[in-house]
XYZ file of N, CA, C and O in Angstrom:
388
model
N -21.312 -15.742 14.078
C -21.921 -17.053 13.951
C -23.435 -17.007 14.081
O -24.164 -17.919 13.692
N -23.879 -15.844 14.676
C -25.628 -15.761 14.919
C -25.780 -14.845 14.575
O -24.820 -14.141 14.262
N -27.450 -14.283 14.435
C -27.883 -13.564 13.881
C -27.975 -11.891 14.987
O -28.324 -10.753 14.671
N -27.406 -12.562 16.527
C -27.117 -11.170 17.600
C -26.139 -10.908 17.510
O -25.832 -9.857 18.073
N -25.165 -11.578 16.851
C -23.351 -11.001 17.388
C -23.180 -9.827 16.236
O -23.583 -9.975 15.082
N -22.783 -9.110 16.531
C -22.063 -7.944 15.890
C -21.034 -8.126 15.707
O -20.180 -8.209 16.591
N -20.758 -8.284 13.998
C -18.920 -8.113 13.771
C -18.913 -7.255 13.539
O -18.583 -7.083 12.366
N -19.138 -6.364 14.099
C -18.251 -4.876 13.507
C -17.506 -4.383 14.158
O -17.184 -3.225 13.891
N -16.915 -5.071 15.299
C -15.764 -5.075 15.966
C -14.570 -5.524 15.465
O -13.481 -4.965 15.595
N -14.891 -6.939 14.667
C -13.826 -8.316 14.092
C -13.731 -7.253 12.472
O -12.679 -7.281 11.833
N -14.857 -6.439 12.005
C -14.152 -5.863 10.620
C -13.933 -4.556 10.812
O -13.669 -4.015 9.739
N -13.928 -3.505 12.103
C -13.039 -2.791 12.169
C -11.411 -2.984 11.991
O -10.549 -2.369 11.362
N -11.412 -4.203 12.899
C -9.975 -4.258 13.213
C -9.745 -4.954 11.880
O -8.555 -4.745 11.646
N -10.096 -5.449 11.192
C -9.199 -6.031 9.516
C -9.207 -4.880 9.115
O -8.073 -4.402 9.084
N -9.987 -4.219 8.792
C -9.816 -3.261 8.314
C -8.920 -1.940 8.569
O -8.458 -1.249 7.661
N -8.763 -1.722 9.827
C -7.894 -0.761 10.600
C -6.321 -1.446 10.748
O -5.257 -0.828 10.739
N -6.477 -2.541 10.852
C -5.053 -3.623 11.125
C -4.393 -3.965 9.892
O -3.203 -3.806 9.620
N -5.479 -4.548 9.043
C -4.669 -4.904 7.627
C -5.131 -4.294 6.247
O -4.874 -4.836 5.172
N -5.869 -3.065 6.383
C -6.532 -2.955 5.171
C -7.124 -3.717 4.567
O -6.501 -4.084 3.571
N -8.172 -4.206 4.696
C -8.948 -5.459 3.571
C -9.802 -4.758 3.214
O -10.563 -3.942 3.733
N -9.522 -5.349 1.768
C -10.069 -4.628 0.577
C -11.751 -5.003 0.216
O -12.658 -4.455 -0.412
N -11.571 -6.289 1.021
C -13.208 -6.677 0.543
C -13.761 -8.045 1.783
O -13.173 -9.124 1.711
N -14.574 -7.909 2.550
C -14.824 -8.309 3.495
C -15.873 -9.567 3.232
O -16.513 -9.363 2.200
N -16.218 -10.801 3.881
C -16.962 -11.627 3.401
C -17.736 -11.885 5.349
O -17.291 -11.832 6.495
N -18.856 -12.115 4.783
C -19.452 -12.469 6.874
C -20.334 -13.203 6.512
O -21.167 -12.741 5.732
N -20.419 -14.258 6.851
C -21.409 -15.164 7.125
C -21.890 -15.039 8.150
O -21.100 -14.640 9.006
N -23.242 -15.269 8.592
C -24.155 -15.531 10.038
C -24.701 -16.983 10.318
O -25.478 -17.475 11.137
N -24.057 -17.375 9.425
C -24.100 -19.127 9.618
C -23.158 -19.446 11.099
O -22.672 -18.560 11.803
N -23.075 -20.576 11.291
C -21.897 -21.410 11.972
C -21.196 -21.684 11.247
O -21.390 -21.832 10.040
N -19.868 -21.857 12.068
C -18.477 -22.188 10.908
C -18.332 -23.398 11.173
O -17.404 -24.048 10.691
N -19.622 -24.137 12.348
C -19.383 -25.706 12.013
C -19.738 -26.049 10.749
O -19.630 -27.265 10.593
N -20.247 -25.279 9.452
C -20.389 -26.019 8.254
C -19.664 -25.592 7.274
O -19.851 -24.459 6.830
N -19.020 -26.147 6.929
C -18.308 -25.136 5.610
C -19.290 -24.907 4.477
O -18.812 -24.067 3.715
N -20.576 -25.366 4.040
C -21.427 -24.993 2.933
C -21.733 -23.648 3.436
O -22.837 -23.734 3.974
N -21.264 -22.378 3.527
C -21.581 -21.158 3.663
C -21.573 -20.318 2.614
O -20.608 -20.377 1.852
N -22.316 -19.656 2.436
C -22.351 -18.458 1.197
C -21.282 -18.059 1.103
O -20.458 -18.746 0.500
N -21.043 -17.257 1.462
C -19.633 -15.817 1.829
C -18.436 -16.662 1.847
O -17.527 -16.403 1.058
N -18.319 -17.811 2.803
C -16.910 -18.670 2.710
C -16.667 -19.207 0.981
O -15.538 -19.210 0.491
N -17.837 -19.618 0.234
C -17.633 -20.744 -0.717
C -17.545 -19.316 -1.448
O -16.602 -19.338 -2.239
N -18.281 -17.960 -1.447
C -17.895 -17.192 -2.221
C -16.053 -16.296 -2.728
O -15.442 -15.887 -3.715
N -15.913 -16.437 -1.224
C -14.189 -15.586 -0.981
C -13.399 -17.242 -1.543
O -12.288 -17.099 -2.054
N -13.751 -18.204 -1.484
C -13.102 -19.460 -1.826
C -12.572 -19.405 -3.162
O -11.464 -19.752 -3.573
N -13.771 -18.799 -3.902
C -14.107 -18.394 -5.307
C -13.439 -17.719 -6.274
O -13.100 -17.913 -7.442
N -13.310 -16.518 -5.113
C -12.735 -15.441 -5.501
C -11.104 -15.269 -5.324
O -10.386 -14.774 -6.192
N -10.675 -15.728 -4.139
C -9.448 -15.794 -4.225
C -8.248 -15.854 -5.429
O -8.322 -16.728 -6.292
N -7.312 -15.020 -5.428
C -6.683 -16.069 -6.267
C -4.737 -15.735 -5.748
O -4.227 -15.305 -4.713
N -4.280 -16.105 -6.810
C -2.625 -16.331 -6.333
C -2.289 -14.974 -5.941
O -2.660 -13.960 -6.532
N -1.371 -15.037 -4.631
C -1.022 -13.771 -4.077
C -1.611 -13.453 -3.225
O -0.956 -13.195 -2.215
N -3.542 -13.251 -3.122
C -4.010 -13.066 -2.564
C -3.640 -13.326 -0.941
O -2.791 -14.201 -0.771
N -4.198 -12.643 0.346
C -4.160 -12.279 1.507
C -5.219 -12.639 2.200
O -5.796 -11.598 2.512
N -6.011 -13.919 2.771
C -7.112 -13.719 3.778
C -6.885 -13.986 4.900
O -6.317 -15.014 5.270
N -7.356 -12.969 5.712
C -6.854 -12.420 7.260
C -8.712 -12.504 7.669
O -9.649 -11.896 7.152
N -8.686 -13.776 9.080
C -9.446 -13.428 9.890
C -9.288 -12.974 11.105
O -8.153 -12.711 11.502
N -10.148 -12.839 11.732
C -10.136 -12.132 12.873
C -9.600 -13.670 14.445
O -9.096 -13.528 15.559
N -10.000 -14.752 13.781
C -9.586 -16.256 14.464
C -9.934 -16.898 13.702
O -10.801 -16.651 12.864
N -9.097 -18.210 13.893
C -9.410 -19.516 12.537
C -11.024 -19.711 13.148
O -11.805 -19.920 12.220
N -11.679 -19.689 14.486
C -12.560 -20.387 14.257
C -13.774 -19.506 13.426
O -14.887 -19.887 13.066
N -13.169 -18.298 13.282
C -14.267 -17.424 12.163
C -14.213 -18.523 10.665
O -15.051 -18.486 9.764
N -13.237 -19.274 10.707
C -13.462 -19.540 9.279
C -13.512 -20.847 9.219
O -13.569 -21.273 8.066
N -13.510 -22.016 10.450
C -14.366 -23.123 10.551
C -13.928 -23.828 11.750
O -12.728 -23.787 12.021
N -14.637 -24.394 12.420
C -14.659 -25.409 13.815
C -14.396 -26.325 14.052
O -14.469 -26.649 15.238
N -13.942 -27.266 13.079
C -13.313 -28.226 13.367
C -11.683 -28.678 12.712
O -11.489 -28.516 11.507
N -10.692 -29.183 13.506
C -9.658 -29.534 12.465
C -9.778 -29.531 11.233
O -9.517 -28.590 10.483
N -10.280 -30.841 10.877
C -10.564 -31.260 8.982
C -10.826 -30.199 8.258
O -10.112 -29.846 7.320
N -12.204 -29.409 8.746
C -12.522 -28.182 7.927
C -11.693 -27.318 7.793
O -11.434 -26.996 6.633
N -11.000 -26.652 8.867
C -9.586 -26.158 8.826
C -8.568 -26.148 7.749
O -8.262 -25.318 6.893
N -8.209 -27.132 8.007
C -6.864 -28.076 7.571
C -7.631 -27.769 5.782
O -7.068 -27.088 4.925
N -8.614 -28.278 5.647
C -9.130 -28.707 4.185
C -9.377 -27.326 3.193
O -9.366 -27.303 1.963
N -9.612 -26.129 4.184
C -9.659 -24.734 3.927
C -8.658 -24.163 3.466
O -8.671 -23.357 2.536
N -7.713 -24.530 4.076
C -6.299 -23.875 4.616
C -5.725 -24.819 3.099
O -5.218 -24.191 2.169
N -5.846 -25.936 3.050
C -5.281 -26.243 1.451
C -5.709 -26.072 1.055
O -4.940 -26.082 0.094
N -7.224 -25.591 0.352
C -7.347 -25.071 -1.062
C -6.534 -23.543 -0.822
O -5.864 -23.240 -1.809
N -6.484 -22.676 0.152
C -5.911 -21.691 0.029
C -4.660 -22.018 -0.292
O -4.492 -21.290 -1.270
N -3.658 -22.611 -0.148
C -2.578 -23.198 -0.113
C -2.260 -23.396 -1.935
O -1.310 -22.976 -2.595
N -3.335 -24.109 -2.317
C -3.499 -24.619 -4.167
C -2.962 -23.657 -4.881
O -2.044 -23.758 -5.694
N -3.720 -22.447 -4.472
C -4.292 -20.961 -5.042
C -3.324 -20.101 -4.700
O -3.440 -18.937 -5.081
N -1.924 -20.582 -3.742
C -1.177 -19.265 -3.669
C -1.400 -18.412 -2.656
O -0.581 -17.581 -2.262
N -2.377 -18.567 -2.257
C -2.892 -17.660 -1.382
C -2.724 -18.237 0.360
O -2.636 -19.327 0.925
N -2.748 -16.673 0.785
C -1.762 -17.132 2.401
C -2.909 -16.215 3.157
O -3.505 -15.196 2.810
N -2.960 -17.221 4.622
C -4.065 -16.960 5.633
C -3.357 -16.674 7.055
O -2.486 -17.211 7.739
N -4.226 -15.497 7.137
C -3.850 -14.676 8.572
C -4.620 -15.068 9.603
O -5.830 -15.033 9.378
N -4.223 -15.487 10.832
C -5.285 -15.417 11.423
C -4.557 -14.577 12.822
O -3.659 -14.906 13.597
N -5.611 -13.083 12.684
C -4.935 -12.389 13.975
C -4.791 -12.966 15.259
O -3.691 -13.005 15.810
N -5.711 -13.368 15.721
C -5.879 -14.486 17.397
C -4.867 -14.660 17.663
O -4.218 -14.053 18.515
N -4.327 -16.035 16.591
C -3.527 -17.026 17.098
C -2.174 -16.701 16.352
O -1.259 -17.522 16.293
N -2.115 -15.490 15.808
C -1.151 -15.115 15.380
C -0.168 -15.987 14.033
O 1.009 -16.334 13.936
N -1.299 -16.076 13.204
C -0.604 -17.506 12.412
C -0.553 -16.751 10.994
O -1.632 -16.344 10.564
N 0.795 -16.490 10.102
C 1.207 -16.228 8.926
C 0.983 -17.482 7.813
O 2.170 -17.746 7.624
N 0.457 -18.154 7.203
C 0.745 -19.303 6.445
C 2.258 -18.931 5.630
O 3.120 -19.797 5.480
N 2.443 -17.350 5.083
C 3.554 -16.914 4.556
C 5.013 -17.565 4.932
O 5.942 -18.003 4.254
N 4.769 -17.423 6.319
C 6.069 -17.922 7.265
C 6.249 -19.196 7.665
O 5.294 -19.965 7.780
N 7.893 -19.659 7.998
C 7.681 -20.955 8.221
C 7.240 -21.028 9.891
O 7.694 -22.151 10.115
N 6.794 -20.687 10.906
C 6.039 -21.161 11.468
C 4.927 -20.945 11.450
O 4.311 -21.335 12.443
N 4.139 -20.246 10.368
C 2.542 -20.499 9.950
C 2.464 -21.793 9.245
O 1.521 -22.567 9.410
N 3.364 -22.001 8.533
C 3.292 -23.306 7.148
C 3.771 -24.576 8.063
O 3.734 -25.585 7.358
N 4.310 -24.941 9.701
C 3.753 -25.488 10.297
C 2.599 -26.229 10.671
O 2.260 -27.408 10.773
N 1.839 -24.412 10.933
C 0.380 -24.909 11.598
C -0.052 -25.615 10.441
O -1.140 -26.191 10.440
């Protein structure tokens, strides 16, 4: 979220945990969703596709943004990991959350 934190802890472990093929980091806050890297992987996604963060709040801070994220991924086929909180969208208790 700042310009001191080091993810290279949060993209070892995607990378060591799930293989990801292509990594996106913003140094913004994920209180905004207008982010480079987010609106870019948004972009890019497509059906089938796999995005695994390291915690939902890597990929935004509030419910709505969440929720509003999580359905366009949803549109597109595409299913969201989030290691933390342990959430599959694949499964029916990810497609719950």
């Amino acid at each position: 979220s700042t310009a001191e934190q080091n993810p290279e802890r949060q993209i070892n472990m995607l990378q060591d945990k799930y293989k990801v093929e292509k990594t996106y980091l913003d140094r913004l806050s994920g209180k905004d969703t207008n982010r480079p890297e987010l609106n870019a992987m948004l972009q890019f996604v497509r059906e089938g596709d796999i995005v695994v963060v390291e915690s939902y709040s890597r990929l935004a801070r509030s419910t709505k943004d969440l929720l509003d994220i999580v359905e366009k991924l949803k549109q597109n086929n595409v299913t969201l990991i989030s290691d933390k909180e342990n959430i599959n969208t694949s499964t029916p208790t990810g497609k719950l959350f």
